[in-house]
Tab-separated table of C-alpha atoms in Angstrom:
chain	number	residue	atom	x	y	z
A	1	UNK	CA	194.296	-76.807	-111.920
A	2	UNK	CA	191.153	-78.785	-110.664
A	3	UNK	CA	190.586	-76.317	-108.474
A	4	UNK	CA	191.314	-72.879	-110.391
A	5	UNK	CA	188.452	-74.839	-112.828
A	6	UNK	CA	186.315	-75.609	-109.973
A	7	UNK	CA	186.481	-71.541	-108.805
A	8	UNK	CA	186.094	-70.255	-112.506
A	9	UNK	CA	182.737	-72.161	-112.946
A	10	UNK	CA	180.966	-71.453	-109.459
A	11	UNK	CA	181.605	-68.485	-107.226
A	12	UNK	CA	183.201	-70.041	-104.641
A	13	UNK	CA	183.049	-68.792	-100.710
A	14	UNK	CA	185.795	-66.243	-99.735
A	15	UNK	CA	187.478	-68.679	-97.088
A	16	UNK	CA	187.972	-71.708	-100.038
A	17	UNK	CA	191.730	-72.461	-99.764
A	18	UNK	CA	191.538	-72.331	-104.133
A	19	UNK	CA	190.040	-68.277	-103.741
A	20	UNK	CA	192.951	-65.816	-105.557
A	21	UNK	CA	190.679	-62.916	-105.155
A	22	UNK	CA	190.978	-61.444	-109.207
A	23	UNK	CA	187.239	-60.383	-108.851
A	24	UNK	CA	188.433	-57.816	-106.192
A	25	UNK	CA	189.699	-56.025	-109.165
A	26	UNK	CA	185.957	-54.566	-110.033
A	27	UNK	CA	185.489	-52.796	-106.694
A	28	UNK	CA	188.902	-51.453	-106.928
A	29	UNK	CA	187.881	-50.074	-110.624
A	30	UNK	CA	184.313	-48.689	-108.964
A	31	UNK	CA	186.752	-47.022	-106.146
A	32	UNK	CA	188.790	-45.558	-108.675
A	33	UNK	CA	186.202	-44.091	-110.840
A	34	UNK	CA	184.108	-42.652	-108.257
A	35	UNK	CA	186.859	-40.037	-106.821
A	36	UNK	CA	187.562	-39.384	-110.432
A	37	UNK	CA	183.704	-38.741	-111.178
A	38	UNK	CA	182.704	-38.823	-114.747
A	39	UNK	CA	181.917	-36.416	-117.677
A	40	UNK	CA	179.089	-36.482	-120.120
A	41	UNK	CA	178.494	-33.971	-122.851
A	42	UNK	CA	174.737	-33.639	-124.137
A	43	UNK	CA	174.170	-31.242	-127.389
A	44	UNK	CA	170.214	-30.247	-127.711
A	45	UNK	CA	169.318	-29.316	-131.205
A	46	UNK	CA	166.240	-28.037	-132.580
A	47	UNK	CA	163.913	-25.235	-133.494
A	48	UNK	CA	163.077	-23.385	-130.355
A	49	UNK	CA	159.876	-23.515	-128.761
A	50	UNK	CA	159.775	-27.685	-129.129
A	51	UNK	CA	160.577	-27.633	-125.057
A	52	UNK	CA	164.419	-28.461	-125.268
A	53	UNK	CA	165.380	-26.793	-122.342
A	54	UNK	CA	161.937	-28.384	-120.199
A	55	UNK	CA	162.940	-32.174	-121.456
A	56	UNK	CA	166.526	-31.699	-119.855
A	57	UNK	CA	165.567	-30.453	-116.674
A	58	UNK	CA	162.910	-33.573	-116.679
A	59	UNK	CA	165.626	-35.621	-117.492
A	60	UNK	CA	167.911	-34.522	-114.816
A	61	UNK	CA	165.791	-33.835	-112.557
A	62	UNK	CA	167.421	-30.669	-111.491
A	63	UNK	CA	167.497	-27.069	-113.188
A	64	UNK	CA	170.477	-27.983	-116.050
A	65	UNK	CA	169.203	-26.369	-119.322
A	66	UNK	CA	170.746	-22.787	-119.883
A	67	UNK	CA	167.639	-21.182	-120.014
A	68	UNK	CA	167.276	-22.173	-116.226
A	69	UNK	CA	170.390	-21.108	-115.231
A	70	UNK	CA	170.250	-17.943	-116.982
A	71	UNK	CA	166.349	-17.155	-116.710
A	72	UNK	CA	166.354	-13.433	-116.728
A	73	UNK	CA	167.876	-12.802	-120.233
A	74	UNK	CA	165.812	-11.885	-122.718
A	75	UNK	CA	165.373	-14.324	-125.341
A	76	UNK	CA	165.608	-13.182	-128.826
A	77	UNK	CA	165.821	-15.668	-131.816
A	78	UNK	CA	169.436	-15.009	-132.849
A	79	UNK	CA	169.801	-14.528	-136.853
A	80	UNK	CA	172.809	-17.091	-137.205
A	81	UNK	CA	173.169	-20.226	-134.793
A	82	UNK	CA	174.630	-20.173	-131.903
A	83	UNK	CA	176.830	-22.506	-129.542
A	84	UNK	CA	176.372	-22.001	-126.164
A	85	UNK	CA	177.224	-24.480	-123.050
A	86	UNK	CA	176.729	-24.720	-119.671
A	87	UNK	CA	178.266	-27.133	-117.302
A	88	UNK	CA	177.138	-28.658	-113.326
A	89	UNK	CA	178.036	-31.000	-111.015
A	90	UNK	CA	175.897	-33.698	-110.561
A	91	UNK	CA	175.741	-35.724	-107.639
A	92	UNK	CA	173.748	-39.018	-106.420
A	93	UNK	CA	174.469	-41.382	-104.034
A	94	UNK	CA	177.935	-40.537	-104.228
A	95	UNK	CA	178.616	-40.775	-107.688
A	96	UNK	CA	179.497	-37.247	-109.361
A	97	UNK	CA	179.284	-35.933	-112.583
A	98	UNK	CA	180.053	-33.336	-114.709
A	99	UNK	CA	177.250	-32.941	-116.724
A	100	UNK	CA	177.698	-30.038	-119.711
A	101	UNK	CA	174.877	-29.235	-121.745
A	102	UNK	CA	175.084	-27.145	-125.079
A	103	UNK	CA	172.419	-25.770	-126.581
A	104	UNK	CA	172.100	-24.246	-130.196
A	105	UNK	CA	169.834	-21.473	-130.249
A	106	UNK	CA	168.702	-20.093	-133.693
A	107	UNK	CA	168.796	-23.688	-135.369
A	108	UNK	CA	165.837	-23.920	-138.085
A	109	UNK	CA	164.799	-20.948	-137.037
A	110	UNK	CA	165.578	-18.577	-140.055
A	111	UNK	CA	163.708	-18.001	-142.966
A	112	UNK	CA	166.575	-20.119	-145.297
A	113	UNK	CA	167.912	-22.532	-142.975
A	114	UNK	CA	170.678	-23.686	-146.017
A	115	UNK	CA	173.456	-24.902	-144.049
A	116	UNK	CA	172.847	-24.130	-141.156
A	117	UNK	CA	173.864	-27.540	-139.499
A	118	UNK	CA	177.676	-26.252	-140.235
A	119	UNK	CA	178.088	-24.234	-137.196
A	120	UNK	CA	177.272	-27.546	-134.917
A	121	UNK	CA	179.665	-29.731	-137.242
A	122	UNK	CA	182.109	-27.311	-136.783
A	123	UNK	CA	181.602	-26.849	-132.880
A	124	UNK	CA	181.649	-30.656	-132.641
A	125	UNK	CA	185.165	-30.857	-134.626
A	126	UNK	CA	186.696	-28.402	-132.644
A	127	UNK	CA	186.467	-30.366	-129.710
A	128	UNK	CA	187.919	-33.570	-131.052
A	129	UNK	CA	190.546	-31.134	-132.366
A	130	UNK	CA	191.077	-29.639	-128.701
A	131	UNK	CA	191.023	-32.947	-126.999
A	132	UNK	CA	193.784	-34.115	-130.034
A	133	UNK	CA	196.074	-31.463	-129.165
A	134	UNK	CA	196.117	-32.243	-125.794
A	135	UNK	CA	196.777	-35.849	-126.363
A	136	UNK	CA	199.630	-35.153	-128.611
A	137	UNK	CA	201.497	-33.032	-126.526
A	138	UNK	CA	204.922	-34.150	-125.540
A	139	UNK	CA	204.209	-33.318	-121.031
A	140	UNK	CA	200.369	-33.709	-121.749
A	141	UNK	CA	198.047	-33.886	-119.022
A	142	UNK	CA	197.650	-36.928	-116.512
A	143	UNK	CA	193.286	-36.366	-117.119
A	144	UNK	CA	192.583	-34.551	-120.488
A	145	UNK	CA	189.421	-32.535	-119.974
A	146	UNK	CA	187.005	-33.977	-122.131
A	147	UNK	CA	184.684	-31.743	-124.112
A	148	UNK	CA	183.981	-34.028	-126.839
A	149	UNK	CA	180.136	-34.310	-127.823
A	150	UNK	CA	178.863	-37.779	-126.514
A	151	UNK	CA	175.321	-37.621	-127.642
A	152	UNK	CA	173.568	-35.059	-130.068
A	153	UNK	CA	169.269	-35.457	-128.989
A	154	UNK	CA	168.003	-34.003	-131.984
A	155	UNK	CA	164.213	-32.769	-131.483
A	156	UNK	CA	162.085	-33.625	-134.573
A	157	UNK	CA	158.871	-30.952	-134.463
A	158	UNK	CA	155.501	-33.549	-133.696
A	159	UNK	CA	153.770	-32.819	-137.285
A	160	UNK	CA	152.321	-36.362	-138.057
A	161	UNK	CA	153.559	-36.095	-141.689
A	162	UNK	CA	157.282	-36.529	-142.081
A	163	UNK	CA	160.685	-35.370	-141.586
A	164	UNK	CA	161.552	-31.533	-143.192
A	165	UNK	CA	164.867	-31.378	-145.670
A	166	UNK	CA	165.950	-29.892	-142.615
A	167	UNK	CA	165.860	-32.908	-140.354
A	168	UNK	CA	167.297	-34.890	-142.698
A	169	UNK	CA	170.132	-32.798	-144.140
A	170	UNK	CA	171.185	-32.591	-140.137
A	171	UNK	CA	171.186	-36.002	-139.402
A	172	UNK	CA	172.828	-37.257	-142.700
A	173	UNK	CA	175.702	-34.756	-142.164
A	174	UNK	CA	176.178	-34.849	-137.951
A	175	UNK	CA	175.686	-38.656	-137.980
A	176	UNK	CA	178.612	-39.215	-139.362
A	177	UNK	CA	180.681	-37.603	-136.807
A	178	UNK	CA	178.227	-37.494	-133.020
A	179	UNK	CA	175.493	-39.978	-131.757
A	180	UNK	CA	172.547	-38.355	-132.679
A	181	UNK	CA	169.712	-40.052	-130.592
A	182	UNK	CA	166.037	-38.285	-132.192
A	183	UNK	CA	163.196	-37.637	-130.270
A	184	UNK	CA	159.410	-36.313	-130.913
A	185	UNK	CA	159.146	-33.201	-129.373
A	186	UNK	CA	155.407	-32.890	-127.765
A	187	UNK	CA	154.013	-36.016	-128.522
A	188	UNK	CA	151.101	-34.757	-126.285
A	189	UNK	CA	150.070	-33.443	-129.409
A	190	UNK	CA	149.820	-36.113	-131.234
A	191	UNK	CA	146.908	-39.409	-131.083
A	192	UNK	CA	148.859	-42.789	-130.440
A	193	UNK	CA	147.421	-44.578	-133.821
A	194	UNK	CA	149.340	-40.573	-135.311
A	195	UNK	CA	152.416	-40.952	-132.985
A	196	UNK	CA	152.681	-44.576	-133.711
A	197	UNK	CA	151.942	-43.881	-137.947
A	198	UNK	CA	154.901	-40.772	-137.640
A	199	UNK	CA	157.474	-42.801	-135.853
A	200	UNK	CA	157.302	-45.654	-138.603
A	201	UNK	CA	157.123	-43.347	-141.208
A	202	UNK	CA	160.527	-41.590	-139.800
A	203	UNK	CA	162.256	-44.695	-139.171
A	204	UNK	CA	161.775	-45.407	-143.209
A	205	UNK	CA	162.757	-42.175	-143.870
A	206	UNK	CA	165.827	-42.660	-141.982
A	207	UNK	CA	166.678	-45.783	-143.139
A	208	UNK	CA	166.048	-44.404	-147.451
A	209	UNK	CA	168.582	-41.775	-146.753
A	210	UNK	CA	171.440	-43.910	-145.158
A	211	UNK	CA	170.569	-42.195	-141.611
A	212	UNK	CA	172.639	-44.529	-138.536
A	213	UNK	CA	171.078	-42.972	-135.149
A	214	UNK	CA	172.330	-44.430	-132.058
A	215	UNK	CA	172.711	-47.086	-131.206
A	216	UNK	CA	174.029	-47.992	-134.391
A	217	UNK	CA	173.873	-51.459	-135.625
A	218	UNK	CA	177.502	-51.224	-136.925
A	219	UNK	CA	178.325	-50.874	-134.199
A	220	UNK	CA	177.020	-53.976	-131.629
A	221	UNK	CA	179.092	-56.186	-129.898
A	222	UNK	CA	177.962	-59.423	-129.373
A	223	UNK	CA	174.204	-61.536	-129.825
A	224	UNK	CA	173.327	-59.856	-126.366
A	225	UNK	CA	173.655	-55.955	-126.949
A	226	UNK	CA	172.031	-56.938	-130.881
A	227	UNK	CA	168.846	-58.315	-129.197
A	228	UNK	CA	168.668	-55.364	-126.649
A	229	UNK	CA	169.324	-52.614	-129.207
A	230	UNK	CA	167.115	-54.295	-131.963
A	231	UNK	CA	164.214	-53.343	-129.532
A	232	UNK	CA	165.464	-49.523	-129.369
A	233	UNK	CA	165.711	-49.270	-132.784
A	234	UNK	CA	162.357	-50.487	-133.025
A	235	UNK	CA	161.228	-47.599	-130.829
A	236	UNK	CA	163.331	-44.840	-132.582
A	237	UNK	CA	162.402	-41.708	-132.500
A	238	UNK	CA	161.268	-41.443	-128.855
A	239	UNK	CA	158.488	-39.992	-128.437
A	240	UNK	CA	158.784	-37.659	-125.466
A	241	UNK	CA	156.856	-34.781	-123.050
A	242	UNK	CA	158.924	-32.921	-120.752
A	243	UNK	CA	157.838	-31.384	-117.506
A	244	UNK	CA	159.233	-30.322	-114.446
A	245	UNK	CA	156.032	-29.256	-112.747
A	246	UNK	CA	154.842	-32.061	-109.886
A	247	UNK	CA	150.933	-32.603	-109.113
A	248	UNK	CA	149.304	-34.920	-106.969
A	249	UNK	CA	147.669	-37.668	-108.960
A	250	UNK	CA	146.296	-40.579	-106.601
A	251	UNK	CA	148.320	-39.893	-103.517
A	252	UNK	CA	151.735	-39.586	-104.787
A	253	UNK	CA	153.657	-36.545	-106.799
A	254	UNK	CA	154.541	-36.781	-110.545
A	255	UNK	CA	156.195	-34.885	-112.632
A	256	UNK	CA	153.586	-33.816	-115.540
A	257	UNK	CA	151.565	-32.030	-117.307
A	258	UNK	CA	148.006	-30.935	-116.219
A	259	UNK	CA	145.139	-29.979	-119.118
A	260	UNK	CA	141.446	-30.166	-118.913
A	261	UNK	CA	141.199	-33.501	-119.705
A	262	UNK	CA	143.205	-34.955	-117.523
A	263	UNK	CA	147.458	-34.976	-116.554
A	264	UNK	CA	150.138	-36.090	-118.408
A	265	UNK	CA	152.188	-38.695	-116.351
A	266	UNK	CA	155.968	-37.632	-117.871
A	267	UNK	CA	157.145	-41.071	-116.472
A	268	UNK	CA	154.682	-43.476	-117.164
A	269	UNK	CA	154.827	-45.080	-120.230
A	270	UNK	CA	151.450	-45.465	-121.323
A	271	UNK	CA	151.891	-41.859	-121.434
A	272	UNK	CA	154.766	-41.084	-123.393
A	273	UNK	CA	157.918	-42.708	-124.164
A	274	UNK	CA	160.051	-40.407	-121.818
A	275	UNK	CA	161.467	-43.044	-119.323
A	276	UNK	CA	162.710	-45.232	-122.114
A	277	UNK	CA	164.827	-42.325	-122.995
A	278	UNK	CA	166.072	-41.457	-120.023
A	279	UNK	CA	166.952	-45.104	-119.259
A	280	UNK	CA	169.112	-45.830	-122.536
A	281	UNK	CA	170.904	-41.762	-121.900
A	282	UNK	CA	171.768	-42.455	-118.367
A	283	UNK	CA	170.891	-46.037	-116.787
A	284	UNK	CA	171.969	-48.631	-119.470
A	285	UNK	CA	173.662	-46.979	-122.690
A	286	UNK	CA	175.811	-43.801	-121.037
A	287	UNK	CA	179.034	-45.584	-121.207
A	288	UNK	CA	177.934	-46.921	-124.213
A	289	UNK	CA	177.504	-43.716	-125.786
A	290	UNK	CA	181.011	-41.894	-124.334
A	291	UNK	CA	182.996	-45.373	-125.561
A	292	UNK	CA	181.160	-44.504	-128.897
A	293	UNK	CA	182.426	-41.475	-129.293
A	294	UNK	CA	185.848	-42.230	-128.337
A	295	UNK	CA	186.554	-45.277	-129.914
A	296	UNK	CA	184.627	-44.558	-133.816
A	297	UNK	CA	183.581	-40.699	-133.836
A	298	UNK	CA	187.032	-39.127	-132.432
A	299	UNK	CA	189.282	-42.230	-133.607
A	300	UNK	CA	188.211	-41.678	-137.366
A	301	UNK	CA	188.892	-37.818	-136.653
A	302	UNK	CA	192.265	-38.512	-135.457
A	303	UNK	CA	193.284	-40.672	-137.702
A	304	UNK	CA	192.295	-38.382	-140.445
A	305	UNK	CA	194.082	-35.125	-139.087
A	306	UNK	CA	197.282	-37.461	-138.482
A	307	UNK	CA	196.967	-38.774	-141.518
A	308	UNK	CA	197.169	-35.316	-143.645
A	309	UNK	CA	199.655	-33.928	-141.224
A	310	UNK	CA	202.080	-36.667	-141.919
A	311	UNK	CA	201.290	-36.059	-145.687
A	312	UNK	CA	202.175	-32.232	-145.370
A	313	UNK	CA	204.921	-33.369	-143.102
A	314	UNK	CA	206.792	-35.859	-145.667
A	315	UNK	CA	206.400	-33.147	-148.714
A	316	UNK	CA	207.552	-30.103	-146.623
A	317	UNK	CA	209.648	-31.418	-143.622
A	318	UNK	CA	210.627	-28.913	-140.756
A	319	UNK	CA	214.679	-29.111	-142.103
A	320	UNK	CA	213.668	-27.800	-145.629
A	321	UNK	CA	210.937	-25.594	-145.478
A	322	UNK	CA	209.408	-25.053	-149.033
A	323	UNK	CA	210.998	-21.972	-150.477
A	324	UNK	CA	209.306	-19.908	-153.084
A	325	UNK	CA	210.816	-16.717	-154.759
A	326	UNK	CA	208.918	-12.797	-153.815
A	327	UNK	CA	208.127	-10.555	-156.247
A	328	UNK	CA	211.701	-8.826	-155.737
A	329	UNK	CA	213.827	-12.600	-155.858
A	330	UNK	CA	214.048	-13.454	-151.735
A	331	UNK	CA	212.925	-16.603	-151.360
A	332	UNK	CA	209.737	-16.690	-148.820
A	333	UNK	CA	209.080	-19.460	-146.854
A	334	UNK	CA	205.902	-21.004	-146.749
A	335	UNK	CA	203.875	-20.501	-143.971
A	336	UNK	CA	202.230	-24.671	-143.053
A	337	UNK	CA	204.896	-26.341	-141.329
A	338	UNK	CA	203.489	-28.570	-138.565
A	339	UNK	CA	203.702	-27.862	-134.741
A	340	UNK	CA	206.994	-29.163	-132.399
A	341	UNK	CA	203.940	-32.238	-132.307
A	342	UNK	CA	204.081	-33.077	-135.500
A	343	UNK	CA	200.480	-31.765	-136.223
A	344	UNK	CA	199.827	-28.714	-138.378
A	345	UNK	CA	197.357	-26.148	-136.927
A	346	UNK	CA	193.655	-26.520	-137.955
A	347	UNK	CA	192.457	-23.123	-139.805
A	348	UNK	CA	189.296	-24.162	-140.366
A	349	UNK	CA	186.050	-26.356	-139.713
A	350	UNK	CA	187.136	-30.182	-140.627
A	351	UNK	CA	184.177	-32.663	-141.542
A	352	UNK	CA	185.365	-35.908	-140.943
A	353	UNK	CA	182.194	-37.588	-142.577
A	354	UNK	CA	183.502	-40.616	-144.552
């Protein structure tokens, strides 16, 4: 006992006679994960020409937008939005990803843009609803494929004023049911004392219409992840410049962008607030984000969807299907009676905001 006390409060050397070895368990984990590799699922929304597409090649580092993979089709503003993906394998230093990155081109782009963050609410349901099936199947699959949105970066146009009904009506709704992490589009365009003056003014805005953007204080675990997500709340919205041009500026290559005046260090953050964006999307908050969206977003889905389909399941059960009489006295059965899984078909878009 003196011993197991002595272990637990210093790290004791490997040949102590008291060393079990229960910390071997984390390498063993690490081993594990990386031949599984991981997914993450990034949904870019915004008016077009606010450099989307530029800020997630920047991010990446590689050619991942599907404007780059697809450069040679013409692009015409759709007239309704649109939901399209694209998914790569990302590797580094061993570690691979798959990385899937859906776009929504037409978004705020119309001349009444009523509604239109329905299409993306829907889009986002339907994946929870995919991933639900799967999990509720009697043989289901060792790995379910995982196409659940993680994050939402929602790109808020850099006019120094304030947010558009638009912005807000999309981030009250989606909120609810995706981390939606908001960034200044072009904040090249903008002074500091203006940048500075627009993200306070947002972050009010936010906060008067009940807006939770990620990471949401709700949701922090302990004094620790408070203090560190206090100070990115303070910074909401980032604001960013994308670029995946490189120049020479004193000796070493950048990514940037180069004007008269001078070149716009993407990285550097007495330039823009890019890197602290990347960091909290990929080097400190990724897991973060995915457990998010597993353990609120899609649990709150679930347990909605399970909940009405034991509700239609106790007033109609499988053994005595509702009977009403036809116009010429058969009876006709009614046609929602839940799935061999218990779980009636979706027909239609779900919202599951609370």
């Amino acid at each position: 006992s003196t011993a197991f006390v002595q272990w637990v409060g210093e790290k004791t050397p490997i040949s102590d006679t008291s060393y079990v070895g229960i910390d071997a368990i984390l390498e063993q984990m690490r081993r594990k994960a990386m031949k599984q590799g991981f997914e993450f699922n990034v949904m870019v929304v915004g008016q077009s020409g606010l450099g989307k597409s530029t800020l997630m090649n920047t991010l990446f580092k590689s050619k991942v937008s599907r404007k780059s993979v697809q450069p040679n089709v013409e692009e015409r503003i759709p007239k309704t939005v649109e939901i399209k993906s694209v998914s790569h394998d990302v590797e580094e230093k061993g570690v691979r990803m798959k990385l899937t990155v859906i776009d929504t081109p037409g978004f705020g782009d119309q001349i009444n843009n009523e509604n239109c963050w329905q299409p993306i609410m829907k889009f986002i349901n339907d994946q929870y609803e995919s991933y639900l099936q799967e999990e509720i199947n009697i043989n289901r699959k060792k790995r379910i494929p995982d196409s659940r949105v993680h994050c939402c970066i929602y790109f808020i146009p850099p006019t120094g004023h304030c947010l558009r009904p638009l912005d807000v009506e999309f981030m009250r709704h989606l909120s609810k049911v995706v981390n939606i992490v908001p960034v200044i589009a072009k904040a090249d365009t903008l002074t500091l004392e203006e940048r500075d003056s627009f993200k306070k003014t947002i972050r009010e805005e936010l906060r008067a219409n009940g807006i939770d953007v990620y990471p949401q204080k709700e949701f922090d675990e302990d004094a620790e992840d408070r203090m560190i997500n206090d100070k990115i709340r303070e910074m909401t919205p980032f604001a960013v410049v994308g670029s995946d041009q490189e120049y020479q500026v004193n000796g070493k290559r950048i990514l940037g962008r180069k004007t008269k005046w001078g070149t716009i260090e993407v990285e550097n953050i007495a330039h823009c607030e890019f890197a602290y964006l990347r960091d909290l999307l990929i080097r400190t908050h990724m897991q973060n984000i995915k457990d998010i969206t597993c353990s609120i977003h899609y649990e709150t889905y679930r347990v909605r969807r399970l909940n009405e389909s034991n509700i239609l399941f106790t007033s109609n059960p499988p053994d005595h299907p509702a009977v009403q009489p036809k116009a010429n006295g058969q009876p006709e059965e009614q046609p929602a009676t839940p799935q061999p899984n218990g779980v009636a078909a979706q027909h239609e878009a779900l919202s599951h905001e609370m």
